[in-house]
Amino acid sequence: MAPDPWFSTYDSTCQIAQEIAEKIQQRNQYERRGEKTSKLTVTIRTLLQNLKEKIALLKDLLLRAVSTHQITQLEGDRRQNLLDDLVTRERLLLASFKNEGAEPDLIRSSLMSEEAKRGAPNPWLFEEPEETRGLGFDEIRQQQQKIIQEQDAGLDALSSIISRQKQMGREIGNELDEQNEIIDDLANLVENTDERLRTETRRVNLVDRKSASCGMIMVILLLLVAIVVVAVWPTN
């Protein structure tokens, strides 16, 4: 697998930072002995400028790798942490160069280890996930594209399910509307039937009353006829 250009640049940048710390320490020793340090000062200034340019290059490479999905977001965060550490080193070295901060040996002992030299393994690589360990940029990009395609397929399936559920909801709503109309029709029919029953009941009651009245009249008439017959019938 081809070496990662970002880490190659990172390792060389760490070497420059370590060299600057050594040069500043050497300059301070010369100053304490009263020796001239103008040549060392020019060299340190040049190295500081080179360090600044390298850090800017690392930022650009990282931004490009993240924006084009050449690396995972997790790997991008890891590299950003390394880059932040380099920026901190640059500030400390600049402060030490201006005699405003810690001595370079303290900076070197706390921030610059032997692992920063060219060819030393980067500690972040040992924390790389198993699924991307040992893969090149193209392979990682293909893996990410496959993951994205699977996610898109899952989203499409979910969208299809939601669409079907929405259609089922509409059909159920239409069915409920039809059932409500049928229920309304049945309610109206029951109400009309009930009204007819009440009307017929009133008619039956009226007929019963009339029938009872006619019976009484017939009884009275029969009694009257009987009285008349008895009255006019000659007695022996």
Short mmCIF file of C-alpha atoms in Angstrom, two decimals:
data_model
loop_
_atom_site.label_atom_id
_atom_site.label_comp_id
_atom_site.label_asym_id
_atom_site.label_seq_id
_atom_site.Cartn_x
_atom_site.Cartn_y
_atom_site.Cartn_z
CA MET A 1 0.00 0.00 0.00
CA ALA A 2 1.36 3.43 -0.97
CA PRO A 3 2.31 5.72 1.92
CA ASP A 4 -0.31 8.21 3.00
CA PRO A 5 0.79 11.68 1.74
CA TRP A 6 -0.89 13.39 4.67
CA PHE A 7 1.06 11.40 7.26
CA SER A 8 4.27 11.78 5.25
CA THR A 9 3.81 15.54 5.38
CA TYR A 10 2.86 15.33 9.05
CA ASP A 11 6.03 13.38 9.95
CA SER A 12 8.26 15.82 8.07
CA THR A 13 6.50 18.73 9.79
CA CYS A 14 7.15 17.14 13.20
CA GLN A 15 10.82 16.82 12.24
CA ILE A 16 10.97 20.52 11.42
CA ALA A 17 9.36 21.35 14.77
CA GLN A 18 11.91 19.21 16.59
CA GLU A 19 14.76 20.81 14.65
CA ILE A 20 13.50 24.26 15.58
CA ALA A 21 13.44 23.31 19.27
CA GLU A 22 17.03 22.07 19.04
CA LYS A 23 18.16 25.23 17.22
CA ILE A 24 16.48 27.48 19.81
CA GLN A 25 18.15 25.56 22.62
CA GLN A 26 21.51 25.89 20.84
CA ARG A 27 20.97 29.63 20.35
CA ASN A 28 20.13 30.10 24.02
CA GLN A 29 23.31 28.27 24.98
CA TYR A 30 25.34 30.54 22.70
CA GLU A 31 23.70 33.61 24.20
CA ARG A 32 24.55 32.47 27.72
CA ARG A 33 28.20 32.05 26.67
CA GLY A 34 28.16 35.44 24.97
CA GLU A 35 28.64 34.02 21.48
CA LYS A 36 27.04 35.40 18.33
CA THR A 37 23.67 33.89 17.37
CA SER A 38 22.72 35.89 14.28
CA LYS A 39 23.22 32.94 11.92
CA LEU A 40 21.19 30.63 14.13
CA THR A 41 18.47 33.24 14.43
CA VAL A 42 18.12 33.47 10.64
CA THR A 43 18.00 29.67 10.40
CA ILE A 44 15.31 29.47 13.08
CA ARG A 45 13.23 32.13 11.36
CA THR A 46 13.44 30.18 8.11
CA LEU A 47 12.46 26.95 9.83
CA LEU A 48 9.53 28.65 11.57
CA GLN A 49 8.27 29.93 8.23
CA ASN A 50 8.68 26.46 6.75
CA LEU A 51 6.77 25.00 9.72
CA LYS A 52 3.93 27.46 9.18
CA GLU A 53 3.70 26.55 5.48
CA LYS A 54 3.72 22.83 6.27
CA ILE A 55 0.90 23.24 8.77
CA ALA A 56 -1.11 25.20 6.19
CA LEU A 57 -0.50 22.40 3.68
CA LEU A 58 -1.69 19.80 6.19
CA LYS A 59 -4.86 21.81 6.77
CA ASP A 60 -5.53 21.98 3.04
CA LEU A 61 -4.89 18.26 2.52
CA LEU A 62 -7.14 17.34 5.44
CA LEU A 63 -9.96 19.57 4.24
CA ARG A 64 -9.73 18.09 0.76
CA ALA A 65 -9.68 14.50 2.05
CA VAL A 66 -12.72 15.06 4.26
CA SER A 67 -14.74 16.99 1.67
CA THR A 68 -14.14 14.36 -1.04
CA HIS A 69 -14.83 11.47 1.38
CA GLN A 70 -11.36 9.99 0.90
CA ILE A 71 -11.28 9.29 4.64
CA THR A 72 -13.92 8.59 7.24
CA GLN A 73 -15.18 11.27 9.60
CA LEU A 74 -13.53 9.46 12.50
CA GLU A 75 -10.17 9.49 10.72
CA GLY A 76 -10.69 13.16 9.89
CA ASP A 77 -11.21 13.94 13.57
CA ARG A 78 -8.06 12.06 14.49
CA ARG A 79 -5.99 13.94 11.96
CA GLN A 80 -7.49 17.21 13.13
CA ASN A 81 -6.32 16.41 16.67
CA LEU A 82 -2.80 15.80 15.37
CA LEU A 83 -2.96 19.05 13.45
CA ASP A 84 -4.11 20.96 16.53
CA ASP A 85 -1.16 19.53 18.42
CA LEU A 86 1.19 20.81 15.72
CA VAL A 87 -0.37 24.28 15.88
CA THR A 88 0.21 24.28 19.64
CA ARG A 89 3.83 23.28 19.11
CA GLU A 90 4.28 26.08 16.61
CA ARG A 91 2.95 28.65 19.08
CA LEU A 92 5.19 27.37 21.89
CA LEU A 93 8.24 27.39 19.63
CA LEU A 94 7.49 30.90 18.45
CA ALA A 95 7.07 32.07 22.05
CA SER A 96 10.34 30.39 23.02
CA PHE A 97 12.12 31.94 20.05
CA LYS A 98 10.96 35.34 21.29
CA ASN A 99 11.93 34.38 24.87
CA GLU A 100 8.27 34.59 25.92
CA GLY A 101 7.66 31.00 26.95
CA ALA A 102 9.21 27.74 28.04
CA GLU A 103 12.68 26.62 27.08
CA PRO A 104 12.91 24.41 23.95
CA ASP A 105 14.10 21.40 25.93
CA LEU A 106 10.87 21.48 27.93
CA ILE A 107 8.87 21.81 24.74
CA ARG A 108 10.78 18.97 23.14
CA SER A 109 10.46 16.67 26.14
CA SER A 110 6.73 17.28 26.57
CA LEU A 111 5.55 17.51 22.98
CA MET A 112 8.20 16.04 20.64
CA SER A 113 8.91 12.36 20.99
CA GLU A 114 10.97 10.06 18.82
CA GLU A 115 7.76 8.87 17.19
CA ALA A 116 7.57 12.19 15.33
CA LYS A 117 10.63 11.32 13.21
CA ARG A 118 10.27 10.15 9.62
CA GLY A 119 9.34 6.53 9.33
CA ALA A 120 8.05 6.20 12.90
CA PRO A 121 4.59 4.64 13.14
CA ASN A 122 1.78 7.07 13.79
CA PRO A 123 -0.07 6.23 17.03
CA TRP A 124 -3.45 6.94 15.45
CA LEU A 125 -2.98 4.13 12.96
CA PHE A 126 -3.12 1.56 15.75
CA GLU A 127 -6.62 2.76 16.65
CA GLU A 128 -7.92 2.49 13.11
CA PRO A 129 -11.07 0.36 12.84
CA GLU A 130 -10.69 -3.20 11.62
CA GLU A 131 -12.91 -2.59 8.60
CA THR A 132 -10.57 0.10 7.19
CA ARG A 133 -7.22 -1.11 8.50
CA GLY A 134 -4.78 -1.83 5.69
CA LEU A 135 -7.02 -0.34 2.99
CA GLY A 136 -5.95 2.33 0.53
CA PHE A 137 -7.81 5.56 -0.22
CA ASP A 138 -9.60 4.06 -3.23
CA GLU A 139 -10.65 0.99 -1.25
CA ILE A 140 -11.86 3.12 1.67
CA ARG A 141 -13.75 5.40 -0.72
CA GLN A 142 -15.36 2.39 -2.41
CA GLN A 143 -16.29 1.01 1.00
CA GLN A 144 -17.83 4.33 1.98
CA GLN A 145 -19.71 4.55 -1.32
CA LYS A 146 -21.03 1.03 -0.75
CA ILE A 147 -22.19 2.02 2.74
CA ILE A 148 -23.84 5.15 1.34
CA GLN A 149 -25.56 3.09 -1.38
CA GLU A 150 -26.83 0.63 1.24
CA GLN A 151 -28.10 3.52 3.33
CA ASP A 152 -29.80 5.01 0.27
CA ALA A 153 -31.39 1.65 -0.50
CA GLY A 154 -32.61 1.42 3.08
CA LEU A 155 -34.03 4.93 2.89
CA ASP A 156 -35.77 4.09 -0.40
CA ALA A 157 -37.30 0.98 1.16
CA LEU A 158 -38.39 2.99 4.19
CA SER A 159 -39.88 5.65 1.91
CA SER A 160 -41.77 2.95 -0.01
CA ILE A 161 -43.15 1.51 3.22
CA ILE A 162 -44.23 4.96 4.40
CA SER A 163 -45.90 5.61 1.04
CA ARG A 164 -47.82 2.32 1.26
CA GLN A 165 -48.87 3.08 4.81
CA LYS A 166 -50.00 6.52 3.71
CA GLN A 167 -52.04 4.98 0.89
CA MET A 168 -53.54 2.45 3.31
CA GLY A 169 -54.41 5.29 5.65
CA ARG A 170 -56.20 7.09 2.82
CA GLU A 171 -58.13 3.95 1.87
CA ILE A 172 -59.10 3.34 5.49
CA GLY A 173 -60.22 6.97 5.73
CA ASN A 174 -62.36 6.60 2.60
CA GLU A 175 -63.85 3.37 3.94
CA LEU A 176 -64.68 5.08 7.23
CA ASP A 177 -66.39 7.90 5.34
CA GLU A 178 -68.52 5.37 3.44
CA GLN A 179 -69.38 3.52 6.66
CA ASN A 180 -70.35 6.80 8.31
CA GLU A 181 -72.66 7.60 5.38
CA ILE A 182 -74.29 4.15 5.70
CA ILE A 183 -74.73 4.67 9.44
CA ASP A 184 -76.31 8.08 8.81
CA ASP A 185 -78.71 6.51 6.29
CA LEU A 186 -79.62 3.76 8.77
CA ALA A 187 -80.22 6.35 11.48
CA ASN A 188 -82.53 8.30 9.19
CA LEU A 189 -84.37 5.09 8.22
CA VAL A 190 -84.82 4.08 11.85
CA GLU A 191 -86.06 7.57 12.71
CA ASN A 192 -88.58 7.50 9.85
CA THR A 193 -89.74 3.99 10.80
CA ASP A 194 -90.18 5.05 14.39
CA GLU A 195 -92.26 8.04 13.32
CA ARG A 196 -94.47 5.77 11.19
CA LEU A 197 -94.93 3.40 14.09
CA ARG A 198 -96.05 6.25 16.33
CA THR A 199 -98.50 7.44 13.65
CA GLU A 200 -99.99 3.98 13.16
CA THR A 201 -100.27 3.55 16.92
CA ARG A 202 -102.26 6.76 17.17
CA ARG A 203 -104.56 5.54 14.36
CA VAL A 204 -105.12 2.18 16.06
CA ASN A 205 -105.95 3.90 19.34
CA LEU A 206 -108.40 6.17 17.52
CA VAL A 207 -110.09 3.20 15.84
CA ASP A 208 -110.33 1.42 19.17
CA ARG A 209 -111.99 4.42 20.75
CA LYS A 210 -114.40 4.70 17.84
CA SER A 211 -115.18 0.99 18.01
CA ALA A 212 -115.89 1.25 21.71
CA SER A 213 -118.20 4.23 21.12
CA CYS A 214 -120.11 2.40 18.39
CA GLY A 215 -120.61 -0.62 20.66
CA MET A 216 -122.05 1.52 23.41
CA ILE A 217 -124.42 3.19 20.95
CA MET A 218 -125.62 -0.21 19.69
CA VAL A 219 -126.22 -1.39 23.24
CA ILE A 220 -128.23 1.75 24.03
CA LEU A 221 -130.27 1.37 20.87
CA LEU A 222 -131.02 -2.25 21.66
CA LEU A 223 -132.13 -1.32 25.18
CA LEU A 224 -134.39 1.40 23.80
CA VAL A 225 -135.95 -1.01 21.31
CA ALA A 226 -136.55 -3.53 24.04
CA ILE A 227 -138.24 -0.91 26.23
CA VAL A 228 -140.48 0.18 23.39
CA VAL A 229 -141.43 -3.38 22.55
CA VAL A 230 -142.28 -4.10 26.15
CA ALA A 231 -144.32 -0.93 26.39
CA VAL A 232 -146.45 -1.53 23.35
CA TRP A 233 -146.79 -5.28 23.65
CA PRO A 234 -150.39 -6.10 24.83
CA THR A 235 -150.64 -7.74 28.07
CA ASN A 236 -152.89 -10.69 28.49
#
